[in-house]
CSV table of C-alpha atoms in Angstrom, one decimal:
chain,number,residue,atom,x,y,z
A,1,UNK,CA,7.5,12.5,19.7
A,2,UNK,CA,6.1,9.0,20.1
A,3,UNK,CA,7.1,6.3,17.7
A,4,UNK,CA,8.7,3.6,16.0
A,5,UNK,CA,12.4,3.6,15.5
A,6,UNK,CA,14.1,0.9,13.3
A,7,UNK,CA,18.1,0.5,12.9
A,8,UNK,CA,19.9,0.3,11.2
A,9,UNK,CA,18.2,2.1,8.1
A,10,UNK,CA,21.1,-0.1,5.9
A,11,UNK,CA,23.0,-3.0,6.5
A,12,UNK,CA,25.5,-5.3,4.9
A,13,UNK,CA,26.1,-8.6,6.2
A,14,UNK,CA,28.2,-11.4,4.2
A,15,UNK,CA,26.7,-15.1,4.0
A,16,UNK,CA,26.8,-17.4,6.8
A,17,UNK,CA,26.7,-14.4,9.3
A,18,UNK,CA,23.7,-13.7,11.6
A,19,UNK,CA,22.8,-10.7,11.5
A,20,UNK,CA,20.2,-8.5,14.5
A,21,UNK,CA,18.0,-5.4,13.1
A,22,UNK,CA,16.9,-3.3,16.4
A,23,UNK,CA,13.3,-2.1,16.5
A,24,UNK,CA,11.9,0.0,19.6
A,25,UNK,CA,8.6,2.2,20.2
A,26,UNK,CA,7.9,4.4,22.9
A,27,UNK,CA,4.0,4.5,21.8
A,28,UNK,CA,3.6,2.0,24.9
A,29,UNK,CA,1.8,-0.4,22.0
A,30,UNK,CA,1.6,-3.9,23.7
A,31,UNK,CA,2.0,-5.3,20.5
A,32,UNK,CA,4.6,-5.9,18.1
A,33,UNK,CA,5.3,-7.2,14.4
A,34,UNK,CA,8.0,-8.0,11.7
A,35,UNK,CA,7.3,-7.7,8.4
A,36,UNK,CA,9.4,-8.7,5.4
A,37,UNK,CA,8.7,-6.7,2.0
A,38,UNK,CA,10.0,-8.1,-1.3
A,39,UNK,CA,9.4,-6.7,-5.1
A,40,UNK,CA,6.3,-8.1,-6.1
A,41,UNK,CA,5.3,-10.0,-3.0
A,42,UNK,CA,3.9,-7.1,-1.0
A,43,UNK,CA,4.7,-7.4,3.3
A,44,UNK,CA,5.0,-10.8,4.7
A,45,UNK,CA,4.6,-11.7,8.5
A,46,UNK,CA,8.0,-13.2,10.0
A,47,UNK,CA,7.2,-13.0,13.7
A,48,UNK,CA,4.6,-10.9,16.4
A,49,UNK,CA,4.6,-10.9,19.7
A,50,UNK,CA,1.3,-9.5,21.6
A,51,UNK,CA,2.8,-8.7,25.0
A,52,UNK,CA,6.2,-9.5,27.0
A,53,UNK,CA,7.9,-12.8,26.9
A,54,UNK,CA,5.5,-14.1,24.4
A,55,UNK,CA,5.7,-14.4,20.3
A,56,UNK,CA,3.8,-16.2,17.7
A,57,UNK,CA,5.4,-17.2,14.3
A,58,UNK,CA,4.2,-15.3,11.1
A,59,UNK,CA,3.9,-17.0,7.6
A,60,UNK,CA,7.6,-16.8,7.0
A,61,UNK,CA,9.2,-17.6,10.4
A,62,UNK,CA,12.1,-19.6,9.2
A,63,UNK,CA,15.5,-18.8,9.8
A,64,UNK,CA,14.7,-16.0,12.0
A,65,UNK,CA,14.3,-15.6,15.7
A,66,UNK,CA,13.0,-12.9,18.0
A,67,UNK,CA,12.8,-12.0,21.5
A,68,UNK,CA,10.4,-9.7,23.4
A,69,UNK,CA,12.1,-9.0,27.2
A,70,UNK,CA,10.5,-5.6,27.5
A,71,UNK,CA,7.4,-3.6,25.8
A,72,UNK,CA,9.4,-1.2,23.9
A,73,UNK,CA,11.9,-3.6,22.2
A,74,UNK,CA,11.2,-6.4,19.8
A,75,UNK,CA,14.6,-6.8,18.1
A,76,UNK,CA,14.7,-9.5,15.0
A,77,UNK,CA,18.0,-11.9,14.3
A,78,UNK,CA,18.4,-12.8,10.4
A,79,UNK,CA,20.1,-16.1,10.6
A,80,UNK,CA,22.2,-18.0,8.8
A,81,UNK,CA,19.3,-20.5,7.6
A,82,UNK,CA,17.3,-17.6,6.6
A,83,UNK,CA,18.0,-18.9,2.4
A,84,UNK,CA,17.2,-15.6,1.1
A,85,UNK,CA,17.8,-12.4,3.2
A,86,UNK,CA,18.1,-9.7,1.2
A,87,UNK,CA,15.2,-7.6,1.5
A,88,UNK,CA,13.0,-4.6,3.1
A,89,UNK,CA,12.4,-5.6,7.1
A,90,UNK,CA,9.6,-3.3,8.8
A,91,UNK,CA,8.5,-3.0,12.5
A,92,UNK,CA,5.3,-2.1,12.9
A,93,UNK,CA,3.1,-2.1,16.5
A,94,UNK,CA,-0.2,-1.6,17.8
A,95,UNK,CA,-2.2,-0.8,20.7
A,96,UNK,CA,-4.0,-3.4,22.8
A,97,UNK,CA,-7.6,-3.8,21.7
A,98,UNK,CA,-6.9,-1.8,18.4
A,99,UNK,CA,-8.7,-3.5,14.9
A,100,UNK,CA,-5.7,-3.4,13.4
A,101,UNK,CA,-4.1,-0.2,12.3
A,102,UNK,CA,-0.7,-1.3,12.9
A,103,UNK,CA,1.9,1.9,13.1
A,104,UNK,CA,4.8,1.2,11.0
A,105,UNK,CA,8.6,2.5,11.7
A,106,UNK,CA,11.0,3.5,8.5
A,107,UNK,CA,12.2,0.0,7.7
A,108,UNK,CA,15.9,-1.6,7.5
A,109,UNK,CA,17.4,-2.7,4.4
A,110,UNK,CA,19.2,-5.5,4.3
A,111,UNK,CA,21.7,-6.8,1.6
A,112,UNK,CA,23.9,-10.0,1.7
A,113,UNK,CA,26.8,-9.7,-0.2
B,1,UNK,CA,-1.7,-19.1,-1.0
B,2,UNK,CA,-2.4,-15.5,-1.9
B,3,UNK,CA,-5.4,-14.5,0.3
B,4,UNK,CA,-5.8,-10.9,-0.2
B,5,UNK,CA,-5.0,-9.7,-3.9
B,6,UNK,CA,-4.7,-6.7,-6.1
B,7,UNK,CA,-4.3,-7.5,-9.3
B,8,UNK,CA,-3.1,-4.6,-10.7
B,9,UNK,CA,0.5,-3.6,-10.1
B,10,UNK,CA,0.2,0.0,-11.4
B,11,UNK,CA,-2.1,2.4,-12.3
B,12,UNK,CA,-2.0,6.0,-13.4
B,13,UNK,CA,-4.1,8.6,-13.0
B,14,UNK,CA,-4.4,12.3,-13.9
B,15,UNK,CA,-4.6,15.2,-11.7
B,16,UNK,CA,-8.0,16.1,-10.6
B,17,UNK,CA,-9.8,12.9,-11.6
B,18,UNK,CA,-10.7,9.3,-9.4
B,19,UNK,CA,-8.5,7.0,-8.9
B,20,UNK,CA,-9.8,4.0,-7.9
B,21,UNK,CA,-7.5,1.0,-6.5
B,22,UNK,CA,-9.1,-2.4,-6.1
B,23,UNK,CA,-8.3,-5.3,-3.6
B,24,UNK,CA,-9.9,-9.0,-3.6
B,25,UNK,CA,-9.3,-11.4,-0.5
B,26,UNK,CA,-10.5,-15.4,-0.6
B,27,UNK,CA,-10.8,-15.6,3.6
B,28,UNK,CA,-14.0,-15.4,4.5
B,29,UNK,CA,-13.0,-15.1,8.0
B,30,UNK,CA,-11.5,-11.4,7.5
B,31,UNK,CA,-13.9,-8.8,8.9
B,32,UNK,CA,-11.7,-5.7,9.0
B,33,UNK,CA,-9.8,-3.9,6.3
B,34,UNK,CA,-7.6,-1.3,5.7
B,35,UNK,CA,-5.7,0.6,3.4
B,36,UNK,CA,-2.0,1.7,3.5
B,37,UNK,CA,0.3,4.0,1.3
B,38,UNK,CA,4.2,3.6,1.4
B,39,UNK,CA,6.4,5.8,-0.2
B,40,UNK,CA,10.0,4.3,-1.3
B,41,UNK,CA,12.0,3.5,1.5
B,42,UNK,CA,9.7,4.5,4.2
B,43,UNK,CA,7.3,2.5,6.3
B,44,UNK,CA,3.7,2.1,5.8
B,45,UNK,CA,1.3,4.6,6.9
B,46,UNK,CA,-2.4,4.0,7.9
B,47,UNK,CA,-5.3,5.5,5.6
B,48,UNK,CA,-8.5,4.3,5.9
B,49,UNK,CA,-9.8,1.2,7.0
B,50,UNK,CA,-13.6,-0.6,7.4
B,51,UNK,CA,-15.3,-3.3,9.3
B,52,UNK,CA,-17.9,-5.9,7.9
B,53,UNK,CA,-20.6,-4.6,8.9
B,54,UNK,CA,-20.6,-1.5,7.0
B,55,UNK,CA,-19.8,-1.2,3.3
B,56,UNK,CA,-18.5,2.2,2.9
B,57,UNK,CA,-16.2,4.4,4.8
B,58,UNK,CA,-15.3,8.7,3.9
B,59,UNK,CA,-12.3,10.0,5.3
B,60,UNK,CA,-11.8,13.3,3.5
B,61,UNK,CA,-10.7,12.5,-0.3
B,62,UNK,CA,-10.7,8.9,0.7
B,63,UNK,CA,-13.6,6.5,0.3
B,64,UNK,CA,-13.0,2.7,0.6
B,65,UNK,CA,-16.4,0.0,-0.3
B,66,UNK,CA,-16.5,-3.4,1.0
B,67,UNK,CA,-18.4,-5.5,-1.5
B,68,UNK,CA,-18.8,-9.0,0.9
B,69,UNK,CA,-20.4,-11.0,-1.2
B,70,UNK,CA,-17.9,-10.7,-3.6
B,71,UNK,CA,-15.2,-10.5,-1.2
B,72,UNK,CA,-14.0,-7.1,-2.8
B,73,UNK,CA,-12.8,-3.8,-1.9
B,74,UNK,CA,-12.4,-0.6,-3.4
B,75,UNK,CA,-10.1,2.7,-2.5
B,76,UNK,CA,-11.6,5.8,-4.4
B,77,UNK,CA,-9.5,9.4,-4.3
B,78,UNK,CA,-11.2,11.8,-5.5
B,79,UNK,CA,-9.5,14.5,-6.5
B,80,UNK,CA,-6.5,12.4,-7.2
B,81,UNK,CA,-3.4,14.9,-6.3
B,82,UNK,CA,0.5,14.2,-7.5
B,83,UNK,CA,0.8,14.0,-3.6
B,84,UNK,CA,-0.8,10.5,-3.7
B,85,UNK,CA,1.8,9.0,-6.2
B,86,UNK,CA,2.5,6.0,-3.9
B,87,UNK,CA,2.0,2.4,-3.6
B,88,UNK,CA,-1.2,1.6,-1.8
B,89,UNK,CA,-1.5,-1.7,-0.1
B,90,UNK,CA,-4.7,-3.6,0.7
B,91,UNK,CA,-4.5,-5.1,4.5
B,92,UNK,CA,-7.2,-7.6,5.9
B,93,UNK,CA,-7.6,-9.5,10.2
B,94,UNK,CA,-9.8,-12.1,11.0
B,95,UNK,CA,-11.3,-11.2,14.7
B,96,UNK,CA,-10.8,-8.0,14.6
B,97,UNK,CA,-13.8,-6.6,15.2
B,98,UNK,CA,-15.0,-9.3,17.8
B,99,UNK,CA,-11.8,-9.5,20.0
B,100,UNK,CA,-11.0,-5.8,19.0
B,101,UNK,CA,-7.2,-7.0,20.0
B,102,UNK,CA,-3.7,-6.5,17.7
B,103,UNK,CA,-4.4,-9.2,15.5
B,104,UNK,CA,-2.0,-9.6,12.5
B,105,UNK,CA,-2.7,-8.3,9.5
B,106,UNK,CA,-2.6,-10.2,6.1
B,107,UNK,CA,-1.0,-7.6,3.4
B,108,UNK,CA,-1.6,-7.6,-0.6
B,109,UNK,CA,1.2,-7.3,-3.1
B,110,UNK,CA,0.6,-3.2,-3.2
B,111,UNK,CA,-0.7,-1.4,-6.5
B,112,UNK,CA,1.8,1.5,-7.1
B,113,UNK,CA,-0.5,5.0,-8.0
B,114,UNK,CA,1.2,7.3,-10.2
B,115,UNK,CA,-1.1,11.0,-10.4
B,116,UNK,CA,0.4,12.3,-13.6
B,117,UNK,CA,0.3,16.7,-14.1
């Protein structure tokens, strides 16, 4: 089955540490997108890339990075600058030429202790 | 700035009757819209969605209205089900419908639907 596969599904990660949530589709979407969701603040762009060796910052870009080196992988590093991590990371992708309907994977949780 | 809004964090519904979930956005450059429901630790999944040039789209149970003058959209279920208990979130892109390409989508804060027995 074709999809969106995000790990891991939990992770802990101590302060100061950078930390790398894996996100990969085999839906042969050309593009890609991180979302951060927070209580309250609904799902926030942090980064999207719209084909290979090329990204965009979202609205929320700092102290993350991304790389896109091949279609099906769009992996996201949670920095050390990144102030406030804790939170609810999504993957979502989408074809070329679609209006929008991004498809979503199951999300990674991440806490900093 | 908060450019796409729904103002109400919850609402609850009973079995059998409408629920209707509303969404407000201040960019007048969005031209397509769409409506997502997440359940709790799962990601989003696509429900409906509609361009500016129309101002209603059916899908089943599902009915969304664009209002453009007011820059307002509405998601009616009718019947609501206990199935539907979610949180629904409002989604708007600017260019969609002209460049028809991936463009990134600007979320609202969700309104969580409880369909009470």
């Amino acid at each position: 089955d074709g999809g969106i596969t995000q790990s891991p599904k939990y992770l802990f990660r101590k302060e100061g540490q950078n930390v790398t949530l894996s996100c990969e589709q085999n839906l042969n979407h050309d593009a890609m997108y991180w979302y951060r969701q927070d209580p309250g603040q609904g799902l926030r762009l942090i980064y999207y890339s719209q084909i290979v060796n090329d990204f965009q910052k979202g609205d929320i870009a700092e102290g993350y990075s991304v790389s896109r080196e091949k279609k099906e992988s769009f992996p996201l590093t949670v920095t050390s600058a990144q102030k406030n991590p804790t939170a609810f990371y999504l993957c979502a992708s989408t074809k070329r030429g679609n209006t929008g309907e991004l498809f979503f994977g199951e999300g990674s949780r991440l806490t900093v202790l | 700035d908060q450019q796409v809004k729904q103002n109400s964090p919850s609402l609850s519904v009973q079995e059998g009757r409408i629920s209707i979930l509303n969404c407000d956005y201040t960019n007048s450059m969005f031209d397509y819209f769409l409506w997502y429901k997440k359940y709790p630790a799962e990601g989003p999944t696509f429900l409906i969605s509609i361009s500016s040039i129309k101002d209603k789209n059916e899908d089943g149970r599902f009915t969304v209205f664009l209002n453009k003058s007011a820059k307002h959209l509405s998601l009616h279920i009718v019947p609501s089900q206990p199935g539907d208990s979610a949180v629904y979130f409002c989604a708007a892109s600017a260019g969609g419908v002209v460049t028809g390409g991936g463009n990134k989508l600007t979320f609202g804060t969700g309104t969580q639907l409880k369909v009470e027995l």
